Every structure is written in C-alpha cells, then in structure tokens.
Short mmCIF file of C-alpha atoms in Angstrom, two decimals:
data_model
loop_
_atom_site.label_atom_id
_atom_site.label_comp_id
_atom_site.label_asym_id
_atom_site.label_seq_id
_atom_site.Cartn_x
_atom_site.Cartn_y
_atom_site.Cartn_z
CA UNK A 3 -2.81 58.88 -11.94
CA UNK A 4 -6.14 60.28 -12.43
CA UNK A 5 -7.96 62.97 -10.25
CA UNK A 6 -10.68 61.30 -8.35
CA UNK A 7 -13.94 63.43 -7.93
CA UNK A 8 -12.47 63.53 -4.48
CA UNK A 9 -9.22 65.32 -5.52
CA UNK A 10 -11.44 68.03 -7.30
CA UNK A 11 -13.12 68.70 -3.89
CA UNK A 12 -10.26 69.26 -2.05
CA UNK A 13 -8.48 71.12 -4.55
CA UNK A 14 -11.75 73.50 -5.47
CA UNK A 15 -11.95 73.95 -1.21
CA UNK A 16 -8.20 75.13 -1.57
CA UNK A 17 -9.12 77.75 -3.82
CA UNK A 18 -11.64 78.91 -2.00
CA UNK A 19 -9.06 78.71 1.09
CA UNK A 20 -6.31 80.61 -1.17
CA UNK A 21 -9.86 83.58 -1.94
CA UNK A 22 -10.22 83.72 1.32
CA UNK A 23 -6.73 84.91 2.54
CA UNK A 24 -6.90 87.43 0.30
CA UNK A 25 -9.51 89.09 2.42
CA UNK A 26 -7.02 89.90 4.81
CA UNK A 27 -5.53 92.97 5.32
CA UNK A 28 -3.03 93.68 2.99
CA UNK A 29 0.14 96.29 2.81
CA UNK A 30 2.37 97.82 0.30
CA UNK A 31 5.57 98.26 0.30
CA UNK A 32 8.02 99.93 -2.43
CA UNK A 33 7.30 99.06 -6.05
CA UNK A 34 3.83 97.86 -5.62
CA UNK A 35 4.47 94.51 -3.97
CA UNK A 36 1.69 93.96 -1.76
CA UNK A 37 2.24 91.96 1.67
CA UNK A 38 -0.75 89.10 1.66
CA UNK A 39 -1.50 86.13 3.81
CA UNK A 40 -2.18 84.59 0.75
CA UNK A 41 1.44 83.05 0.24
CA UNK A 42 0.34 80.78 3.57
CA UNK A 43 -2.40 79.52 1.77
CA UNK A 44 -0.08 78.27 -0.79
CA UNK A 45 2.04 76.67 1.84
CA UNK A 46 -0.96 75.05 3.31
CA UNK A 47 -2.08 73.59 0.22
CA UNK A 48 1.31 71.75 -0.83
CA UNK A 49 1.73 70.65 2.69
CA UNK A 50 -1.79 68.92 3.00
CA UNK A 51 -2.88 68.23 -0.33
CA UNK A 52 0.57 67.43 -1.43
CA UNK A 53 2.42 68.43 -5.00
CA UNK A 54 -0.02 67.43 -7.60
CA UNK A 55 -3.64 68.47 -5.93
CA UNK A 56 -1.85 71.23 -4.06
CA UNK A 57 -0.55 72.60 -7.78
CA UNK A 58 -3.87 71.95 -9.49
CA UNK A 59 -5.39 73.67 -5.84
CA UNK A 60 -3.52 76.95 -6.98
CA UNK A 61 -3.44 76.51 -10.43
CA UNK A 62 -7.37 76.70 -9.64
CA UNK A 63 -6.80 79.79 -8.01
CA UNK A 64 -4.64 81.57 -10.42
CA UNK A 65 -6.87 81.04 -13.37
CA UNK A 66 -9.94 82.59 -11.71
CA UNK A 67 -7.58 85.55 -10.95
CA UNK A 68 -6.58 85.58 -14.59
CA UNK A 69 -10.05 85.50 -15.31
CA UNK A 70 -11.39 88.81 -13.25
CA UNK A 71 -12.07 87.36 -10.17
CA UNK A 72 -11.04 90.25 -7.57
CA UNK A 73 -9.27 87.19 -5.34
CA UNK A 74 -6.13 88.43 -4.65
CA UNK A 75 -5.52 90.83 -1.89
CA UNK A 76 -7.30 94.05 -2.13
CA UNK A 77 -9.57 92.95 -4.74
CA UNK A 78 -7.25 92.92 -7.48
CA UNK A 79 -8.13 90.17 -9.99
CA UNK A 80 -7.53 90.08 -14.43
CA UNK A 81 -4.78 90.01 -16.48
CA UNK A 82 -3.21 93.11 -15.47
CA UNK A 83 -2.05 91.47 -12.02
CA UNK A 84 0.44 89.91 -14.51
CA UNK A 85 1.56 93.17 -15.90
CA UNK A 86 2.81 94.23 -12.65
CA UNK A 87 5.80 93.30 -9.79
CA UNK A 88 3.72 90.87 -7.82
CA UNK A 89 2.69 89.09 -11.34
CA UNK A 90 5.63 86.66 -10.99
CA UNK A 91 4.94 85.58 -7.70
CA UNK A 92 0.95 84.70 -8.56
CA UNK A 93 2.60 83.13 -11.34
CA UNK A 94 4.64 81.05 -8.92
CA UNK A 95 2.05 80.25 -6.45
CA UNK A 96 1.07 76.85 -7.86
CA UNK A 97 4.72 76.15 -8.73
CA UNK A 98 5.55 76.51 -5.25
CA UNK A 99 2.60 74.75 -4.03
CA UNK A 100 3.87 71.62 -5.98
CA UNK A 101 7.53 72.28 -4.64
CA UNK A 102 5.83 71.96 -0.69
CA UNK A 103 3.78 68.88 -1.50
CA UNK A 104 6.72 67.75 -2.92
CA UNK A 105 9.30 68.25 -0.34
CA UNK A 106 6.69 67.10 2.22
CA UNK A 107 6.31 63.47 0.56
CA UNK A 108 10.32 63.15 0.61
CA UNK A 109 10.73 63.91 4.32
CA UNK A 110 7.87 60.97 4.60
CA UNK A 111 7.10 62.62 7.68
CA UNK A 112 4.28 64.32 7.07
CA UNK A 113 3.46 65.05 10.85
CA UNK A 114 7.13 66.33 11.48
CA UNK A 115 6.71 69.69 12.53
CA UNK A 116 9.96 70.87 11.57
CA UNK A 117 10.23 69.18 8.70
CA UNK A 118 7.12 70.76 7.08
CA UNK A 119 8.13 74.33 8.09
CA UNK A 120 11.81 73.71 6.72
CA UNK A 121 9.12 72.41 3.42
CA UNK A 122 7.04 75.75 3.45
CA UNK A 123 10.70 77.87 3.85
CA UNK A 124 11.88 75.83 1.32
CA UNK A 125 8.99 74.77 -1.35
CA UNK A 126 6.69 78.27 0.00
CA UNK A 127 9.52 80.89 0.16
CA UNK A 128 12.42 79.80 -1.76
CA UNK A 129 10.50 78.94 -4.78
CA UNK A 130 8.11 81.83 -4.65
CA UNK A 131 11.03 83.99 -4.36
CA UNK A 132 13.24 81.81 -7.26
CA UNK A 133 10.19 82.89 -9.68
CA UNK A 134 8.76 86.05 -8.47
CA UNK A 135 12.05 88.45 -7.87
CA UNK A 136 13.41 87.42 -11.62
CA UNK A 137 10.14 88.72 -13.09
CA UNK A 138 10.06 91.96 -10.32
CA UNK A 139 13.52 92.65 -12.32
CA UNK A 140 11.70 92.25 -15.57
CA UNK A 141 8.93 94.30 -15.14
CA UNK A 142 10.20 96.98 -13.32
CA UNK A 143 14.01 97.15 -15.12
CA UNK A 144 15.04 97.66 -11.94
CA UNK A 145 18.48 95.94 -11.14
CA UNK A 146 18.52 92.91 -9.27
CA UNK A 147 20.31 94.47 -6.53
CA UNK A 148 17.82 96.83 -5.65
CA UNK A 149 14.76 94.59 -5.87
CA UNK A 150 16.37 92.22 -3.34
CA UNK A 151 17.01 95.19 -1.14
CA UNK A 152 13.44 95.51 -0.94
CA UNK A 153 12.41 91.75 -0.95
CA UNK A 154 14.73 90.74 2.10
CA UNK A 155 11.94 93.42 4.00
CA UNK A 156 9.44 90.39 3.22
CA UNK A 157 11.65 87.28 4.66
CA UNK A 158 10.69 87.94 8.58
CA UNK A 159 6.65 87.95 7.93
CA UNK A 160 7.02 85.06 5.10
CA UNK A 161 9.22 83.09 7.96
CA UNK A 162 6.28 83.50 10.25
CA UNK A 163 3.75 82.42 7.75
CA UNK A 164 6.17 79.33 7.12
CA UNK A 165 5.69 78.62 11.18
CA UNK A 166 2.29 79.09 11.07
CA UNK A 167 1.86 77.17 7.60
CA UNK A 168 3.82 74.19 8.92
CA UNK A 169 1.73 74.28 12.59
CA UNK A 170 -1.37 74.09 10.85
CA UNK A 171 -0.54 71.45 7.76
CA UNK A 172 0.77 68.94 10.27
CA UNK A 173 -2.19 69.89 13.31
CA UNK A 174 -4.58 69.47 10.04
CA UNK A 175 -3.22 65.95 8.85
CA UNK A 176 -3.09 64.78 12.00
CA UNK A 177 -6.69 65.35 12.85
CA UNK A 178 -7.85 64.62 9.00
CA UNK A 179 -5.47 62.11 7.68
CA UNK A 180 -7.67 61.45 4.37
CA UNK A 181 -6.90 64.94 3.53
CA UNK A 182 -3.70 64.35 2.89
CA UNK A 183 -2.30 62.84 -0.69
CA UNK A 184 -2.33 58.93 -1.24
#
C-alpha cells in the first residue's frame, strides 16, 4: 500500500501532536527516567491513525529527536537521549504505536471504548515497557529486579494516560471518521 499525500498529513500532524506533549510538565524519578505525557501521544496515534501511519507518525517523531530537535520532554533532543535509561522507550515509541493501531483494527471496533483502552494498556504500555525496561537494564547494568522496582512506580499514571488515550481516540474517530486508517 502506498502513503497517500493524505497519510503524510496526518502522520506529520502526529508529530507535531507527539512535540507538543512534550511541553508538558515533566518529572524524574530514580535513574533518570523522566515521567512525560508524551507516551499518550503515542497511544493516540496508533489508536486513530492506526499501525502503519501511527508507526511512520512516531517514527517521524523519533528521527527529529535523533536529529537535535529538543522535542522530548524538557527539551532534551540528539543522540544522547539514546545513551541514556529512557533511550529504549523513545526507541519503542513507534513500535508501540504500530502495536495500538494494530490491536485497534483486530477488535474492529474502533469506537469501543474499552476495547481501545485495553489497546493503549496493551499496544501503549505493554510494548513500551517490553522494549524500554530491557534496554534500562542495559544501560544502567542495573539488575532487572531493581529496574522493575522502579518502573511499577510508572503503571498508575501510564493506566490513566491509557483512559484518557482510549477516551479521546474513540471521541476523535467518532467525530472525524476519515481520520482514521482505511
């Protein structure tokens, strides 16, 4: 399938959606993970956009970070995001992306409210977490154990953002069906 100049509009806008999230207020906790609204955003853009133009929506995202854009949370932005704990989960943002889009277009309920939160806790946390914690352990060489002690602080708020995430995707395609994927 080839991306329509449409596509590239929606998934540029999701970008800018995923920039502007990171102007939120962010927090730190242990080990230099920071707490960001920004993991909604990725959420938002699997659940609307669906897996392929929600992944190339992040993957967007993720290579303007990797280029020096300051667009993550507090202005952080260049390779050297990937040298540190949170790199894995930037890293996982489009891959979780596609994983919501994904599990979205299998409920084929796309309005189902509960079915697109259990889609961001699924496709939004799970993954993130599946791909960010591994490379926490590896760049820290701290042992697994103690990096999920201080991950499962980050399960209530990502929960919430899930909620939220899943309100807004289905409010969103219901009042803008031709956002969402063919």
């Amino acid at each position: 399938m080839t991306l329509t100049t449409r596509d590239l509009v929606l998934m540029g806008l999701f970008a800018a959606v995923m920039a502007a999230l990171g102007l939120l207020p962010q927090f730190v906790l242990p080990l230099g993970v920071p707490v960001t609204a920004q993991s909604m955003g990725v959420m938002l853009a699997g659940a609307i956009l669906g897996a392929r133009r929600g992944f190339g929506a992040i993957a967007i995202f993720v290579a303007l970070v990797a280029l020096g854009l300051p667009l993550l949370a507090g202005g952080r932005g260049g390779l050297g995001v990937f040298a540190g704990p949170s790199g894995g989960f930037v890293i996982g943002f489009p891959i979780a992306a596609w994983a919501v889009g994904l599990l979205v277009g299998l409920f084929r309920r796309p309005t189902s409210v509960p079915l697109t939160i259990l889609a961001c806790v699924l496709g939004g946390v799970g993954v993130l977490y599946a791909v960010g914690i591994p490379y926490w352990v590896a760049i820290t060489g701290n042992s697994l154990s103690a990096v999920l002690a201080i991950a499962v602080n980050f399960l209530p708020g990502d929960a919430i953002k899930a909620v939220v995430a899943g309100l807004v995707a289905v409010t969103v395609r219901r009042g803008y069906p031709a956002l969402s994927s063919r």
